mmCIF file of C-alpha atoms in Angstrom:
data_model
loop_
_atom_site.group_PDB
_atom_site.id
_atom_site.type_symbol
_atom_site.label_atom_id
_atom_site.label_comp_id
_atom_site.label_asym_id
_atom_site.label_seq_id
_atom_site.Cartn_x
_atom_site.Cartn_y
_atom_site.Cartn_z
ATOM 1 C CA UNK A 1 83.421 155.161 51.497
ATOM 2 C CA UNK A 2 87.238 154.981 51.319
ATOM 3 C CA UNK A 3 87.495 154.573 55.067
ATOM 4 C CA UNK A 4 84.867 151.800 54.998
ATOM 5 C CA UNK A 5 86.716 150.044 52.186
ATOM 6 C CA UNK A 6 90.010 150.466 54.058
ATOM 7 C CA UNK A 7 88.383 149.020 57.213
ATOM 8 C CA UNK A 8 86.986 146.015 55.324
ATOM 9 C CA UNK A 9 90.310 145.424 53.580
ATOM 10 C CA UNK A 10 92.274 145.571 56.871
ATOM 11 C CA UNK A 11 89.710 143.313 58.538
ATOM 12 C CA UNK A 12 90.009 140.775 55.683
ATOM 13 C CA UNK A 13 93.823 140.836 55.921
ATOM 14 C CA UNK A 14 93.766 140.430 59.715
ATOM 15 C CA UNK A 15 91.236 137.576 59.508
ATOM 16 C CA UNK A 16 93.320 135.861 56.867
ATOM 17 C CA UNK A 17 96.582 136.302 58.810
ATOM 18 C CA UNK A 18 95.092 135.224 62.159
ATOM 19 C CA UNK A 19 93.311 132.144 60.742
ATOM 20 C CA UNK A 20 96.341 129.795 61.305
ATOM 21 C CA UNK A 21 96.682 131.055 64.874
ATOM 22 C CA UNK A 22 92.979 130.461 65.474
ATOM 23 C CA UNK A 23 93.276 126.891 64.047
ATOM 24 C CA UNK A 24 96.307 126.251 66.251
ATOM 25 C CA UNK A 25 94.365 127.422 69.304
ATOM 26 C CA UNK A 26 91.420 125.176 68.428
ATOM 27 C CA UNK A 27 93.721 122.207 67.925
ATOM 28 C CA UNK A 28 95.464 122.898 71.246
ATOM 29 C CA UNK A 29 92.081 122.913 72.994
ATOM 30 C CA UNK A 30 91.106 119.714 71.206
ATOM 31 C CA UNK A 31 94.329 118.018 72.342
ATOM 32 C CA UNK A 32 93.858 119.352 75.888
ATOM 33 C CA UNK A 33 90.568 117.409 75.945
ATOM 34 C CA UNK A 34 92.540 114.170 75.421
ATOM 35 C CA UNK A 35 92.179 113.715 71.657
ATOM 36 C CA UNK A 36 95.790 112.781 70.919
ATOM 37 C CA UNK A 37 95.309 110.474 67.957
ATOM 38 C CA UNK A 38 93.298 112.735 65.658
ATOM 39 C CA UNK A 39 94.964 114.221 62.589
ATOM 40 C CA UNK A 40 96.595 117.591 62.869
ATOM 41 C CA UNK A 41 95.765 120.195 60.219
ATOM 42 C CA UNK A 42 99.163 121.502 59.286
ATOM 43 C CA UNK A 43 99.499 124.157 56.666
ATOM 44 C CA UNK A 44 103.021 124.789 55.491
ATOM 45 C CA UNK A 45 103.297 128.428 56.482
ATOM 46 C CA UNK A 46 106.800 129.788 56.469
ATOM 47 C CA UNK A 47 106.192 132.291 59.236
ATOM 48 C CA UNK A 48 106.375 131.948 63.014
ATOM 49 C CA UNK A 49 102.901 130.477 63.271
ATOM 50 C CA UNK A 50 103.778 127.754 60.740
ATOM 51 C CA UNK A 51 106.914 126.938 62.735
ATOM 52 C CA UNK A 52 104.881 126.875 65.930
ATOM 53 C CA UNK A 53 102.372 124.542 64.263
ATOM 54 C CA UNK A 54 105.120 122.133 63.200
ATOM 55 C CA UNK A 55 106.599 122.058 66.703
ATOM 56 C CA UNK A 56 103.134 121.619 68.158
ATOM 57 C CA UNK A 57 102.509 118.671 65.806
ATOM 58 C CA UNK A 58 105.771 117.018 66.905
ATOM 59 C CA UNK A 59 104.797 117.506 70.533
ATOM 60 C CA UNK A 60 101.289 116.080 69.932
ATOM 61 C CA UNK A 61 102.717 113.037 68.160
ATOM 62 C CA UNK A 62 105.138 112.464 71.031
ATOM 63 C CA UNK A 63 102.352 112.712 73.613
ATOM 64 C CA UNK A 64 100.158 110.359 71.546
ATOM 65 C CA UNK A 65 102.991 107.803 71.402
ATOM 66 C CA UNK A 66 103.605 108.012 75.134
ATOM 67 C CA UNK A 67 99.897 107.717 75.935
ATOM 68 C CA UNK A 68 99.567 104.623 73.727
ATOM 69 C CA UNK A 69 102.654 103.093 75.420
ATOM 70 C CA UNK A 70 101.152 103.830 78.845
ATOM 71 C CA UNK A 71 97.871 102.227 77.776
ATOM 72 C CA UNK A 72 99.753 99.125 76.603
ATOM 73 C CA UNK A 73 101.696 98.953 79.887
ATOM 74 C CA UNK A 74 98.510 99.429 81.866
ATOM 75 C CA UNK A 75 96.891 96.547 79.976
ATOM 76 C CA UNK A 76 99.904 94.317 80.618
ATOM 77 C CA UNK A 77 99.873 95.217 84.326
ATOM 78 C CA UNK A 78 96.165 94.411 84.585
ATOM 79 C CA UNK A 79 96.711 91.055 82.850
ATOM 80 C CA UNK A 80 99.601 90.160 85.149
ATOM 81 C CA UNK A 81 97.585 91.259 88.151
ATOM 82 C CA UNK A 82 94.816 88.844 87.147
ATOM 83 C CA UNK A 83 97.379 86.055 86.726
ATOM 84 C CA UNK A 84 98.898 86.802 90.137
ATOM 85 C CA UNK A 85 95.467 86.825 91.781
ATOM 86 C CA UNK A 86 94.697 83.462 90.203
ATOM 87 C CA UNK A 87 98.050 82.039 91.338
ATOM 88 C CA UNK A 88 97.485 83.428 94.846
ATOM 89 C CA UNK A 89 94.068 81.748 95.051
ATOM 90 C CA UNK A 90 95.587 78.469 93.861
ATOM 91 C CA UNK A 91 98.342 78.773 96.471
ATOM 92 C CA UNK A 92 95.770 79.438 99.187
ATOM 93 C CA UNK A 93 93.790 76.383 98.074
ATOM 94 C CA UNK A 94 96.934 74.234 98.081
ATOM 95 C CA UNK A 95 97.793 75.499 101.556
ATOM 96 C CA UNK A 96 94.299 74.601 102.799
ATOM 97 C CA UNK A 97 94.608 71.134 101.281
ATOM 98 C CA UNK A 98 98.001 70.683 102.931
ATOM 99 C CA UNK A 99 96.569 71.729 106.284
ATOM 100 C CA UNK A 100 93.666 69.307 105.880
ATOM 101 C CA UNK A 101 96.102 66.546 104.902
ATOM 102 C CA UNK A 102 98.335 67.171 107.932
ATOM 103 C CA UNK A 103 95.316 67.352 110.228
ATOM 104 C CA UNK A 104 94.008 64.062 108.845
ATOM 105 C CA UNK A 105 97.412 62.375 109.221
ATOM 106 C CA UNK A 106 97.889 63.540 112.797
ATOM 107 C CA UNK A 107 94.338 62.416 113.645
ATOM 108 C CA UNK A 108 95.192 58.974 112.281
ATOM 109 C CA UNK A 109 98.254 58.851 114.554
ATOM 110 C CA UNK A 110 96.296 59.535 117.733
ATOM 111 C CA UNK A 111 94.737 56.084 118.098
ATOM 112 C CA UNK A 112 97.983 54.094 117.573
ATOM 113 C CA UNK A 113 99.845 56.442 119.907
ATOM 114 C CA UNK A 114 97.240 56.065 122.628
ATOM 115 C CA UNK A 115 97.305 52.273 122.230
ATOM 116 C CA UNK A 116 101.104 52.237 122.514
ATOM 117 C CA UNK A 117 100.916 54.385 125.639
ATOM 118 C CA UNK A 118 98.355 52.120 127.236
ATOM 119 C CA UNK A 119 100.350 48.992 126.341
ATOM 120 C CA UNK A 120 103.550 50.487 127.709
ATOM 121 C CA UNK A 121 101.722 51.384 130.927
ATOM 122 C CA UNK A 122 100.471 47.821 131.154
ATOM 123 C CA UNK A 123 103.985 46.471 130.567
ATOM 124 C CA UNK A 124 105.411 48.758 133.219
ATOM 125 C CA UNK A 125 103.010 47.252 135.730
ATOM 126 C CA UNK A 126 104.178 43.770 134.791
ATOM 127 C CA UNK A 127 104.147 41.223 137.539
ATOM 128 C CA UNK A 128 104.814 37.548 137.621
ATOM 129 C CA UNK A 129 101.148 36.690 137.385
ATOM 130 C CA UNK A 130 100.822 38.145 133.883
ATOM 131 C CA UNK A 131 100.911 35.446 131.301
ATOM 132 C CA UNK A 132 103.581 35.326 128.666
ATOM 133 C CA UNK A 133 100.936 35.209 125.965
ATOM 134 C CA UNK A 134 99.361 38.500 127.085
ATOM 135 C CA UNK A 135 102.833 40.054 127.211
ATOM 136 C CA UNK A 136 103.495 38.909 123.660
ATOM 137 C CA UNK A 137 100.174 40.345 122.576
ATOM 138 C CA UNK A 138 101.071 43.693 124.123
ATOM 139 C CA UNK A 139 104.468 43.704 122.436
ATOM 140 C CA UNK A 140 102.903 42.721 119.091
ATOM 141 C CA UNK A 141 100.329 45.476 119.483
ATOM 142 C CA UNK A 142 103.065 48.017 120.252
ATOM 143 C CA UNK A 143 105.039 46.882 117.193
ATOM 144 C CA UNK A 144 101.946 46.991 114.954
ATOM 145 C CA UNK A 145 100.871 50.459 116.131
ATOM 146 C CA UNK A 146 104.455 51.726 115.850
ATOM 147 C CA UNK A 147 104.549 50.479 112.276
ATOM 148 C CA UNK A 148 101.264 52.286 111.578
ATOM 149 C CA UNK A 149 102.710 55.541 112.902
ATOM 150 C CA UNK A 150 105.924 54.983 110.949
ATOM 151 C CA UNK A 151 103.904 54.358 107.784
ATOM 152 C CA UNK A 152 101.913 57.583 108.273
ATOM 153 C CA UNK A 153 105.088 59.565 108.923
ATOM 154 C CA UNK A 154 106.641 58.022 105.819
ATOM 155 C CA UNK A 155 103.623 59.116 103.773
ATOM 156 C CA UNK A 156 103.977 62.644 105.131
ATOM 157 C CA UNK A 157 107.674 62.723 104.279
ATOM 158 C CA UNK A 158 106.993 61.401 100.773
ATOM 159 C CA UNK A 159 104.292 64.038 100.220
ATOM 160 C CA UNK A 160 106.632 66.771 101.459
ATOM 161 C CA UNK A 161 109.471 65.579 99.219
ATOM 162 C CA UNK A 162 107.130 65.442 96.242
ATOM 163 C CA UNK A 163 105.918 68.970 96.984
ATOM 164 C CA UNK A 164 109.517 70.207 97.191
ATOM 165 C CA UNK A 165 110.316 68.609 93.826
ATOM 166 C CA UNK A 166 107.260 70.266 92.269
ATOM 167 C CA UNK A 167 108.293 73.649 93.686
ATOM 168 C CA UNK A 168 111.805 73.237 92.288
ATOM 169 C CA UNK A 169 110.366 72.190 88.934
ATOM 170 C CA UNK A 170 108.060 75.236 88.948
ATOM 171 C CA UNK A 171 110.904 77.657 89.630
ATOM 172 C CA UNK A 172 113.011 76.471 86.694
#
């Protein structure tokens, strides 16, 4: 009977003394599963296990802070990534519009350029039989078509200058 009582008493003492270590182990496993923000059961033991628990709590709090900071940074990076993707799509669209604009402008220059070429060819084959009136018409046509080309080029230059001003305004 005495041995049984001694066994039960020793078992009760060991269970009581190992309970903080068992709680610490359970909490470590819980944290290892990624549960950083849950409260930490900290009993103010004055022994080595109590000291270990306090250090473990400090470490858990530090990890929880760093994880929350990483989550915040990750959110900010995702937001900026979305903004950059949107800006990239807008830039692509603007580039397509610019290409269409330039293509349209150069297509509009083809007809006046061809007319000028033909008129210059006609003038180069000038002979005395050609009337002065037809020569004046050719020269007027060349001047008119040249002015058309000059006007289109001026529009292109103005558009380019305006785009450059907008880019400088956007950088500031």
